[in-house]
Amino acid sequence: MKRGILLFVFTSILQLSFAQKDLERKLKQMHWDNAGPEFRQMKAPDRWKNESAVILATRIDYLGSFGRVRKSFTENIVIHYRVLLQDKASVREYSELTFNKNKITTNLIGKTNAYSFVAIKIVKPDGKEKEMDLTSAVKTDIGSEKDSKMAVPDLDQGDIIDFFIAIQSKDSEAPNITESDLLEEKYPVVYKQIRFVVPRQIRFNSKSFRGAPEFIKNQQGKDNIYTLIDTMRGRAPEILWDFPHRSSAEVRYKITNGKAVVHEDEALVARDALQNFDYNNQDIRYIEDFVHQISGKGKSQSAIVKEIYYLLRSPIFQKAYFNIEQGSPMDNHYVSERFFFLLNKYMKRYNIDHEIMIVPSRNYGPFCDLVNMSSCDLLLKVGKDSGFYLSRPTPFSIPGEIPYLFEGMEAVLAGYPKSITSSRINEQIPVSHKESNLTYSRYNLCFDSSDLFKVKVKRDVTAKGNNKAYHQYLIFTNHDYLREYDKPQYQSFSYSELKALVNEYSYLREKSEQQTDQENYERDRRVEVDIELELDTKISEYKNLTIKSAGMWEDMPDTEYSDEFIIDNATKKAGKNYILEVGKFIEKQTELSEEQLQRDRDIHMGFARTFNSEIMILIPEGYIVEGIDNLNINVSNAYGGFISAALLEQNKLVIKTSKYYTQNHCSAADWPYMVSFLNAAVKFSKSRILLKKL
């Protein structure tokens, strides 16, 4: 019996080995030996001779086919690149490759059933080719367990790296595929082809944007062939405030089984998806138990819903409903759609007016431009016209706050009870204003009388709205967060399983107490590095970080903190006098390169916002200040501005600045208006004052 098993295993290994070698030979012949002329090119066009690398050719092929009597569907995908390396930077980039190791599986009679295969060769300038031996690759942990990496030795400028990835898979039915392809890549592309060969029963729909070519349809036997060819495409530009999927040449396509219902407008898909809330069977006993504990305090329905929001954001209920571990709440885990179903179920049961919405993201565009809903998310609106929104909870989110990527977009909605939205099915999401997203920084500077090179700094920071998140993750620790939920209403429940989670929370909170010193040390170093980066200086003796408000509760919605530090070399000696680079205290500014001054793409920013600073400098005894007039600047227009004013009050110099952006979007034609106040802020950031010895 054992001999029979061993013989079967040995025979299977031989079959696998022979099948793999035969497959490798066929794939290399197809994609290397029989490749089109574009994959034999050796030189880049003259216009791109100064680029780091040039993609001479790239091709993506998708071949789908049904098995006998349509009981299975086979997909063959090949991605092929030929890249000319023109400088040391691109040589370094390709000197180590990460890929998915070759794999092949067969059925019992030795016929290839599925595979993934990678082949790489180096082409020298004289045409000599060297194929890479992938058996020398080592496994990595950067992706799946199959990921491998290998060094590419003897790679030089002028070499070409030519590689392809071939994948075959089988399933019981044809898949539904939606994809978005940006035609611009990191390097210029001489020739690009995307081709789909699918049975006529398969539907193919595509949309081309911003100068991208269309797919051309042809027929071959029982198949339809859709081909897109793009040539001489420049590299993706490195520009500020860009949503590539709203500004670059792009094709979006959808492949669907002929049986599937296909909507041209994804808004109709969204409306269908919202019908799932009509069949909501979520268990809300835990929520009702919590509400029972707090309902005797005369709270309104809206207030109760907000309390439920905070509950579902808590470590205990993140574990109870979303299976998210309690110990690291700052990791910003993804909360599933169950959150919306839970709230919807509660509000329907207790007759609270609300609407469920699906909203497309600004960085992909409105529903009419989409081919899938991967860029969309759900929102809840509690109440009618003057109601408030609830988004998917993150560690610091507050009821009423809207993720900025959904601001201004038109949502599809369904209301409960049904009668409240009988006359409308869409809503435009509000847009936050510059006053709502504000950072205020106050610096108090005092010189060391014995050493005027040193400046003692006391800082106070307040952040509001969308400006908060940066500061919250900078100054808060897991221990701080767990302590925020150490409140009676989040620890008193009737159900034994919740009591067990409360005990787990208490254990983890106490455990975090033991790690407080280390967490605080790491946090202080993090803040210290941030200050040095923003002020472009070195600091010492960082201390007394005091968090006045985390900004995670509605009654204290702003993030507020203060700290102290010393700048050891704040001034430069000029004879008997000292020079202070006072402009640095408005923190790091956006300095545009010559290339960035010209722009032909719209500006897509996160949100309108304001940054206010107040710098108070105590003038050392025996000195006066010169250069104050240079600190007064006023550049403002419809898109934003930078304003600064300096005033000497006895022995104290007070400087106030405000930099603001009025909108989250600006057309390319209006970019010069933004440049004007951006440059004004940069100019101020380089300002100096002279402390002149009397």
XYZ file of C-alpha atoms in Angstrom:
694
model
C 0.000 0.000 0.000
C 2.786 2.445 0.974
C 4.648 1.560 -2.214
C 1.547 2.408 -4.249
C 1.155 5.777 -2.516
C 4.835 6.633 -3.026
C 4.615 5.676 -6.695
C 1.539 7.892 -7.129
C 3.262 10.849 -5.416
C 6.456 10.378 -7.459
C 4.469 10.153 -10.700
C 2.506 13.300 -9.759
C 5.753 15.205 -9.112
C 7.104 14.146 -12.499
C 3.861 15.218 -14.168
C 4.037 18.572 -12.396
C 7.682 19.067 -13.370
C 7.100 18.162 -17.019
C 3.938 20.266 -17.150
C 5.737 23.264 -15.683
C 8.700 23.031 -18.048
C 6.398 22.654 -21.045
C 4.293 25.589 -19.886
C 7.377 27.759 -19.295
C 8.635 27.002 -22.787
C 5.296 27.869 -24.401
C 4.844 31.088 -22.422
C 8.360 32.343 -23.162
C 7.946 31.529 -26.827
C 4.626 33.364 -26.946
C 5.594 36.489 -25.012
C 9.286 36.808 -25.842
C 10.094 34.983 -29.078
C 6.829 35.880 -30.822
C 6.327 39.308 -29.240
C 5.350 42.220 -31.451
C 7.861 44.774 -32.781
C 7.175 47.149 -29.875
C 8.801 44.585 -27.552
C 11.972 44.551 -29.640
C 12.701 48.264 -29.326
C 16.122 49.142 -27.890
C 16.050 52.946 -27.728
C 13.789 55.620 -26.292
C 12.524 58.613 -28.279
C 14.841 61.631 -28.116
C 12.248 63.660 -26.214
C 12.686 61.324 -23.228
C 16.450 60.921 -23.275
C 16.720 62.760 -19.930
C 14.083 60.672 -18.155
C 15.177 58.251 -15.449
C 13.587 55.345 -17.323
C 11.266 54.799 -20.258
C 8.671 52.066 -20.628
C 9.283 51.014 -24.212
C 6.246 48.755 -24.270
C 3.633 47.359 -21.937
C 0.733 45.079 -22.638
C -2.129 43.678 -20.585
C -4.056 40.748 -22.052
C -7.183 39.178 -20.603
C -8.584 36.035 -22.212
C -11.769 34.531 -20.804
C -13.401 31.338 -22.007
C -16.181 28.990 -20.956
C -15.592 25.296 -20.438
C -17.795 22.601 -21.838
C -21.517 23.342 -21.487
C -20.485 26.487 -19.584
C -19.827 24.641 -16.322
C -16.577 26.528 -15.733
C -14.836 29.719 -16.769
C -11.094 30.063 -17.358
C -9.226 33.362 -17.071
C -5.794 33.933 -18.595
C -4.096 37.211 -17.695
C -0.698 38.364 -18.950
C 1.051 41.586 -17.940
C 4.192 42.353 -19.950
C 6.673 45.240 -19.499
C 9.836 46.274 -21.320
C 11.666 49.089 -19.488
C 14.806 50.981 -20.536
C 16.875 52.118 -17.533
C 18.573 55.443 -18.257
C 20.113 56.537 -14.954
C 21.393 55.222 -11.639
C 18.102 55.881 -9.831
C 16.126 53.526 -12.073
C 18.947 50.964 -11.942
C 18.702 51.004 -8.132
C 14.927 50.659 -8.321
C 15.091 47.537 -10.484
C 18.165 46.025 -8.807
C 15.844 44.195 -6.434
C 12.597 42.720 -7.671
C 9.617 41.497 -5.692
C 7.240 39.071 -7.345
C 4.934 36.131 -6.774
C 6.792 32.831 -7.124
C 5.943 30.531 -9.985
C 3.212 28.087 -9.135
C 1.432 25.456 -11.156
C -1.305 22.968 -10.284
C -2.613 20.062 -12.328
C -5.611 17.811 -12.241
C -5.283 14.053 -11.757
C -4.454 13.318 -15.397
C -1.646 15.868 -15.488
C -3.410 18.570 -17.470
C -2.633 22.110 -16.334
C -5.532 23.474 -14.302
C -4.161 26.780 -12.961
C -0.844 28.581 -12.760
C 0.999 31.793 -12.021
C 4.309 32.335 -13.754
C 6.968 35.070 -13.789
C 9.799 35.431 -16.302
C 12.491 38.138 -16.311
C 15.342 38.849 -18.695
C 17.954 41.581 -18.979
C 18.824 42.948 -22.428
C 22.198 44.669 -22.757
C 22.719 47.607 -25.169
C 24.479 45.284 -27.644
C 21.395 43.039 -27.735
C 22.745 40.214 -25.580
C 20.067 38.726 -23.340
C 20.336 37.093 -19.922
C 17.375 35.329 -18.364
C 17.103 35.539 -14.580
C 17.105 32.329 -12.561
C 14.204 32.849 -10.165
C 15.129 29.851 -8.031
C 17.574 32.137 -6.198
C 14.741 34.312 -4.922
C 14.034 34.404 -1.196
C 10.670 34.754 0.489
C 9.627 38.071 1.984
C 6.865 39.090 4.355
C 5.884 42.317 2.593
C 2.833 40.814 0.934
C 1.379 37.345 0.769
C 3.288 34.296 1.907
C 4.096 33.626 -1.746
C 5.931 36.922 -2.274
C 9.610 36.554 -3.100
C 12.440 38.933 -3.844
C 15.736 38.630 -5.624
C 18.714 40.807 -6.439
C 19.387 41.581 -10.102
C 23.200 41.626 -10.442
C 25.226 43.470 -13.081
C 22.414 45.859 -13.958
C 23.708 49.039 -15.615
C 22.481 52.228 -17.229
C 21.291 51.503 -20.739
C 20.064 48.006 -19.866
C 16.527 46.880 -20.591
C 14.546 44.777 -18.151
C 11.864 42.726 -19.899
C 9.441 40.737 -17.755
C 5.987 39.231 -17.897
C 3.558 37.720 -15.430
C 1.130 35.062 -16.651
C -1.786 33.862 -14.540
C -4.446 31.272 -15.225
C -7.363 30.514 -12.943
C -10.637 28.633 -13.165
C -13.973 29.237 -11.525
C -17.476 27.876 -11.752
C -18.758 30.978 -13.542
C -17.582 34.146 -15.239
C -16.491 36.834 -12.783
C -17.640 40.431 -12.617
C -14.613 42.698 -13.063
C -14.422 46.469 -12.701
C -11.193 48.396 -13.000
C -9.719 51.862 -13.442
C -6.443 52.262 -15.341
C -4.473 55.497 -15.321
C -2.543 55.652 -18.582
C 0.207 57.791 -17.088
C 2.802 55.801 -15.189
C 5.875 56.652 -13.158
C 7.899 56.702 -16.383
C 6.933 57.733 -19.933
C 5.294 55.003 -22.021
C 6.079 54.598 -25.721
C 3.465 51.921 -26.411
C 0.670 50.501 -24.277
C -2.002 47.984 -25.198
C -4.897 46.648 -23.137
C -6.860 43.811 -24.722
C -9.837 41.741 -23.618
C -10.944 38.606 -25.449
C -14.232 37.321 -24.022
C -17.171 35.195 -25.188
C -20.034 37.147 -26.716
C -22.211 36.308 -23.718
C -19.948 38.503 -21.574
C -20.767 42.207 -21.406
C -17.999 44.772 -21.673
C -18.572 48.454 -20.899
C -15.900 51.136 -20.753
C -15.505 54.875 -20.218
C -12.550 56.982 -21.332
C -11.634 60.260 -19.679
C -9.399 63.256 -20.341
C -7.963 62.312 -23.697
C -7.690 58.567 -23.150
C -8.410 56.513 -26.294
C -11.500 54.338 -26.584
C -11.589 50.550 -26.738
C -12.106 49.258 -30.290
C -14.414 46.255 -30.664
C -13.812 43.394 -33.115
C -15.225 39.903 -33.450
C -13.364 36.644 -33.851
C -15.380 33.458 -33.977
C -17.526 33.266 -30.850
C -15.496 35.944 -29.066
C -15.537 39.714 -28.875
C -12.167 41.465 -28.770
C -11.817 44.888 -27.132
C -8.494 46.626 -27.733
C -7.102 49.928 -26.510
C -3.778 51.259 -27.808
C -2.089 54.311 -26.314
C 1.225 55.705 -27.532
C 3.767 58.334 -26.480
C 2.224 58.984 -23.080
C 4.296 61.221 -20.794
C 5.006 60.248 -17.204
C 2.669 61.104 -14.365
C 3.618 64.576 -13.134
C 4.678 65.204 -9.558
C 2.307 67.988 -8.580
C 0.685 69.288 -5.429
C -2.920 68.665 -4.499
C -3.889 66.310 -7.262
C -6.548 63.638 -7.606
C -5.102 61.601 -10.506
C -8.454 59.933 -11.143
C -9.943 63.392 -11.746
C -7.083 64.903 -13.750
C -5.187 62.204 -15.692
C -6.001 60.228 -18.825
C -7.878 57.162 -17.637
C -10.014 54.257 -18.789
C -12.576 52.586 -16.571
C -14.200 49.333 -17.596
C -16.623 46.726 -16.393
C -16.876 43.066 -17.412
C -20.055 41.296 -16.328
C -21.702 37.949 -16.790
C -24.516 38.167 -19.309
C -27.001 37.122 -16.617
C -26.163 40.072 -14.369
C -28.247 43.240 -14.334
C -26.044 46.074 -15.602
C -26.754 49.748 -14.904
C -25.019 52.425 -16.947
C -25.201 54.804 -13.979
C -23.746 53.578 -10.678
C -26.331 55.717 -8.875
C -28.875 53.044 -9.822
C -26.570 50.374 -8.389
C -26.368 52.423 -5.195
C -30.160 52.656 -4.968
C -30.415 48.890 -5.340
C -27.796 48.435 -2.608
C -29.748 50.636 -0.198
C -32.660 48.205 -0.390
C -30.614 45.863 1.813
C -31.551 48.077 4.750
C -35.190 47.101 4.244
C -34.260 43.582 5.394
C -32.179 44.511 8.419
C -32.009 41.687 10.989
C -29.236 43.014 13.231
C -29.278 42.108 16.924
C -29.336 45.380 18.892
C -29.855 43.985 22.410
C -26.496 45.338 23.595
C -27.354 48.812 22.339
C -30.782 48.718 23.957
C -29.177 47.618 27.214
C -26.856 50.635 27.065
C -29.685 53.044 26.243
C -31.708 51.679 29.148
C -28.824 52.617 31.470
C -28.728 56.253 30.276
C -32.328 56.946 29.180
C -33.460 58.140 32.591
C -31.497 61.362 32.184
C -34.023 63.198 30.000
C -32.046 62.828 26.796
C -33.611 63.614 23.426
C -33.687 61.061 20.623
C -30.854 62.877 18.839
C -28.752 62.874 22.001
C -29.330 59.145 22.467
C -28.220 58.423 18.886
C -25.028 60.398 19.515
C -24.422 58.387 22.688
C -24.842 55.193 20.665
C -22.270 56.515 18.198
C -19.741 57.005 20.996
C -20.626 53.550 22.312
C -19.944 51.874 18.956
C -16.660 53.789 18.780
C -15.582 52.485 22.198
C -12.981 49.695 22.524
C -15.489 47.404 24.268
C -18.121 47.635 21.547
C -15.561 47.617 18.746
C -14.756 44.157 20.072
C -18.379 43.167 20.698
C -19.726 44.062 17.260
C -16.714 44.279 14.926
C -14.241 41.843 16.515
C -11.581 44.562 16.796
C -9.111 43.971 19.613
C -9.328 46.475 22.463
C -5.652 46.917 23.288
C -4.621 49.189 20.382
C -7.541 51.547 19.698
C -5.275 54.097 17.977
C -4.574 51.707 15.120
C -7.631 53.120 13.350
C -9.166 49.781 12.459
C -11.727 49.593 9.673
C -15.277 49.360 10.999
C -17.558 47.320 8.766
C -20.931 48.283 7.274
C -22.529 46.570 10.246
C -22.221 49.899 12.057
C -24.818 51.462 9.740
C -27.132 48.469 9.961
C -27.041 48.577 13.768
C -27.963 52.248 13.927
C -30.561 51.864 11.202
C -32.191 48.981 13.085
C -32.299 50.935 16.342
C -33.712 54.095 14.773
C -36.361 52.196 12.824
C -37.470 50.358 15.952
C -37.780 53.585 17.946
C -39.237 55.706 15.116
C -36.328 58.116 14.765
C -36.332 59.883 11.393
C -33.152 59.183 9.459
C -31.707 58.645 6.010
C -29.143 56.147 4.754
C -26.901 57.510 2.005
C -24.279 56.187 -0.370
C -21.806 58.890 -1.348
C -19.123 58.804 -4.067
C -15.665 60.068 -3.179
C -14.325 63.319 -4.595
C -11.105 61.668 -5.732
C -12.980 59.438 -8.218
C -15.876 61.682 -9.183
C -19.680 61.486 -9.307
C -21.736 58.351 -9.840
C -22.071 58.975 -13.581
C -18.282 58.571 -14.000
C -17.957 55.373 -11.970
C -17.918 51.723 -13.010
C -18.087 50.392 -9.439
C -18.776 51.612 -5.924
C -15.365 50.885 -4.411
C -14.755 54.619 -3.908
C -18.141 55.155 -2.239
C -19.156 54.923 1.384
C -22.231 55.083 3.559
C -23.428 58.027 5.621
C -26.331 58.362 8.032
C -28.324 61.528 8.489
C -30.356 61.753 11.682
C -33.414 63.999 11.583
C -34.805 65.912 8.646
C -33.413 68.988 6.874
C -31.532 70.320 9.902
C -30.290 66.905 11.011
C -26.712 65.794 11.593
C -24.546 63.249 9.783
C -22.879 60.117 11.115
C -19.897 58.634 9.297
C -18.116 55.332 9.757
C -16.449 55.742 13.176
C -12.721 56.285 13.519
C -10.960 56.697 16.887
C -11.610 60.455 17.104
C -14.666 61.009 14.893
C -17.581 62.984 16.334
C -21.269 63.021 15.340
C -21.826 65.764 12.786
C -18.385 65.493 11.198
C -18.240 64.457 7.544
C -15.163 62.851 5.914
C -13.762 65.569 3.678
C -13.566 63.349 0.584
C -17.371 63.289 0.486
C -17.931 67.022 0.888
C -19.900 68.552 -1.969
C -20.739 65.211 -3.597
C -24.267 64.177 -4.496
C -25.461 61.188 -2.489
C -28.164 58.635 -3.204
C -30.417 58.110 -0.198
C -33.233 56.100 1.320
C -35.237 57.519 4.215
C -36.945 55.929 7.204
C -39.818 56.009 7.723
C -40.279 55.845 3.972
C -42.627 58.818 3.902
C -39.924 61.356 4.820
C -38.120 61.044 1.483
C -41.022 60.364 -0.820
C -40.220 63.492 -2.827
C -36.408 63.257 -3.001
C -33.809 60.594 -3.676
C -30.592 62.648 -3.718
C -28.798 65.073 -1.436
C -25.689 67.171 -1.830
C -23.324 66.725 1.093
C -22.370 70.011 2.811
C -18.915 71.518 2.359
C -16.945 72.693 5.383
C -15.584 76.247 5.467
C -12.133 77.573 6.260
C -13.260 78.675 9.725
C -14.379 75.124 10.550
C -10.954 73.615 9.850
C -8.559 75.777 11.816
C -5.207 75.471 13.550
C -4.097 78.142 15.987
C -0.514 78.088 17.284
C 0.791 80.533 19.857
C 4.522 80.748 20.545
C 5.903 82.621 23.552
C 9.629 83.227 23.095
C 11.925 84.283 25.905
C 15.695 84.666 25.562
C 18.152 83.236 28.047
C 19.720 86.397 29.500
C 23.068 84.634 29.908
C 23.084 83.167 26.395
C 21.165 84.978 23.652
C 21.705 82.065 21.288
C 19.127 80.149 23.316
C 15.391 80.764 23.205
C 12.903 79.252 25.629
C 9.600 78.479 23.923
C 6.159 77.883 25.370
C 3.641 76.715 22.814
C -0.158 76.415 22.803
C -1.962 74.630 19.968
C -5.660 74.404 19.147
C -6.970 72.445 16.157
C -10.527 72.266 14.845
C -12.435 70.210 12.287
C -10.434 68.350 9.661
C -7.216 69.936 10.951
C -7.473 67.909 14.173
C -6.496 64.428 13.012
C -2.831 65.249 12.431
C -2.446 66.542 15.978
C -4.545 63.816 17.592
C -2.389 60.999 16.263
C 0.714 63.017 17.119
C 0.023 63.608 20.817
C -2.305 60.798 21.899
C -1.328 57.286 23.004
C -3.261 54.039 23.339
C -3.206 54.495 27.100
C -4.689 57.993 26.756
C -7.449 56.610 24.561
C -8.342 53.722 26.861
C -8.516 56.175 29.741
C -10.997 58.374 27.823
C -13.486 55.491 27.908
C -12.950 54.753 31.593
C -16.442 56.020 32.409
C -19.344 54.310 34.218
C -21.747 54.381 31.254
C -19.332 52.261 29.198
C -18.822 49.628 31.885
C -22.273 48.820 33.263
C -24.129 46.172 31.247
C -26.593 43.368 31.902
C -25.256 40.734 29.506
C -22.542 38.375 30.726
C -20.626 38.529 27.433
C -20.414 42.316 27.737
C -19.313 42.037 31.351
C -16.508 39.760 30.156
C -15.439 42.404 27.637
C -15.517 45.059 30.368
C -13.186 42.876 32.439
C -10.901 42.525 29.430
C -10.952 46.290 28.931
C -10.072 46.881 32.598
C -7.193 44.425 32.363
C -5.828 46.064 29.202
C -6.187 49.549 30.661
C -4.278 48.518 33.786
C -1.667 46.830 31.624
C -1.296 50.024 29.598
C -0.626 51.886 32.862
C 2.567 49.854 33.167
C 3.619 50.966 29.685
C 2.798 54.635 30.198
C 6.387 55.785 30.653
C 7.510 54.105 27.443
C 4.490 55.322 25.458
C 4.960 58.873 26.722
C 8.663 58.765 25.900
C 7.923 57.635 22.341
C 5.182 60.263 22.038
C 7.496 63.049 23.236
C 10.178 62.008 20.766
C 7.541 61.958 18.019
C 6.436 65.496 18.870
C 10.049 66.637 19.163
C 10.833 65.379 15.657
C 7.701 67.077 14.350
C 8.696 70.428 15.875
C 12.198 70.194 14.431
C 10.775 69.435 11.005
C 8.206 72.239 11.103
C 10.568 74.881 12.524
C 13.630 73.636 10.635
C 15.770 73.694 13.762
C 17.092 71.535 16.583
C 15.457 71.647 20.002
C 16.296 70.366 23.469
C 14.651 69.906 26.854
C 11.240 69.096 25.434
C 8.853 68.915 28.409
C 5.475 69.595 30.000
C 3.235 68.311 27.237
C -0.256 68.913 28.588
C -3.300 67.666 26.693
C -6.257 69.858 27.575
C -8.683 68.235 25.152
C -8.394 65.281 22.790
C -11.125 66.687 20.550
C -13.106 63.436 20.534
C -16.288 64.481 22.357
C -19.021 66.857 21.262
C -18.824 68.981 24.424
C -15.056 69.487 23.847
C -14.688 69.149 20.064
C -11.317 70.895 19.648
C -7.884 69.362 20.159
C -5.901 71.503 22.582
C -2.451 71.013 24.058
C 0.612 72.912 25.243
C 4.306 72.157 25.670
C 7.737 73.712 26.228
C 11.173 73.374 24.672
C 14.443 75.200 24.059
C 16.008 76.152 20.743
C 19.757 76.093 21.388
C 20.909 77.968 18.285
C 17.943 80.203 17.589
C 19.988 83.288 16.699
C 23.085 84.205 14.743
C 25.661 86.717 15.941
C 26.214 89.862 13.858
C 28.848 91.879 15.656
C 27.257 93.002 18.918
C 23.816 92.186 17.548
C 21.759 89.038 17.030
C 19.611 87.883 14.114
C 16.454 85.862 14.801
C 14.768 83.980 11.947
C 11.331 84.807 13.233
C 9.534 83.652 10.082
C 10.210 80.010 10.921
C 7.591 80.141 13.657
C 4.729 80.018 11.155
C 6.094 76.520 10.509
C 7.041 74.841 7.248
C 5.494 76.388 4.148
C 4.708 75.088 0.671
C 7.592 76.309 -1.466
C 6.966 75.848 -5.173
C 9.642 74.781 -7.630
C 10.003 76.463 -11.012
C 8.239 73.498 -12.606
C 5.311 73.774 -10.176
C 4.672 77.439 -10.932
C 3.043 76.402 -14.216
C 0.072 74.077 -14.063
C -2.521 72.701 -16.479
C -4.480 70.512 -14.048
C -7.101 71.524 -11.533
C -6.155 71.775 -7.877
C -7.925 69.216 -5.677
C -7.296 69.788 -1.980
C -8.721 67.999 1.002
C -10.717 70.887 2.432
C -10.848 74.635 3.008
C -8.724 75.512 6.039
C -7.015 78.197 8.099
C -3.690 78.345 9.928
C -3.351 81.166 12.433
C -0.193 81.924 14.384
C 0.674 84.328 17.159
C 4.336 84.837 17.997
C 5.146 86.796 21.158
C 8.822 87.673 21.637
C 10.109 89.172 24.865
C 12.890 91.538 23.810
C 15.998 91.043 25.977
C 17.007 93.993 28.113
C 19.494 96.311 26.426
C 18.305 95.543 22.881
C 15.886 97.046 20.382
C 14.251 95.435 17.352
C 14.809 96.389 13.730
C 13.099 94.966 10.636
C 9.522 95.036 11.922
C 8.144 96.721 8.787
C 9.136 93.698 6.690
C 6.776 91.541 8.745
C 3.596 93.221 7.465
C 2.179 91.403 4.433
C -1.311 91.221 2.952
C -1.995 89.055 -0.099
C -5.540 87.762 -0.444
C -7.989 86.778 -3.173
C -11.006 84.558 -3.765
C -9.011 81.355 -3.216
C -7.139 82.239 -0.051
C -4.606 84.558 1.425
C -1.689 85.253 3.696
C -1.844 88.172 6.116
C 0.703 89.130 8.744
C 0.982 92.069 11.107
C 3.668 92.958 13.655
C 3.318 95.334 16.583
C 5.816 96.367 19.236
C 4.209 96.650 22.683
C 6.800 98.044 25.119
C 9.390 95.260 25.387
C 7.325 92.661 23.537
C 7.060 92.050 19.786
C 3.704 90.527 18.818
C 3.338 89.003 15.353
C 0.034 87.633 14.098
C -0.331 85.692 10.862
C -3.163 83.980 9.035
C -2.887 81.701 6.040
C -6.126 80.342 4.643
C -7.606 78.403 1.742
C -11.220 79.288 0.972
C -12.074 76.272 -1.209
C -11.207 72.614 -1.668
C -10.972 72.968 -5.454
C -9.424 75.497 -7.797
C -9.311 75.427 -11.595
C -5.941 75.302 -13.317
C -6.646 78.713 -14.849
C -6.856 80.227 -11.358
C -3.675 78.595 -10.049
C -1.738 81.917 -10.231
C -4.052 83.321 -7.542
C -3.038 80.520 -5.201
C 0.618 80.915 -6.121
C 0.471 84.558 -5.035
C -0.425 83.872 -1.408
C 1.626 80.668 -1.210
C 4.691 82.671 -2.211
C 3.781 85.417 0.264
C 3.778 82.863 3.085
C 7.137 81.482 1.941
C 8.557 85.001 1.846
C 7.426 85.623 5.418
C 8.838 82.284 6.588
C 12.295 83.565 5.627
C 11.887 86.851 7.511
C 14.418 87.955 10.096
C 14.569 90.585 12.772
C 17.663 92.212 14.213
C 18.154 92.468 17.964
C 20.330 95.563 18.069
C 22.515 96.260 21.072
C 21.889 99.673 22.613
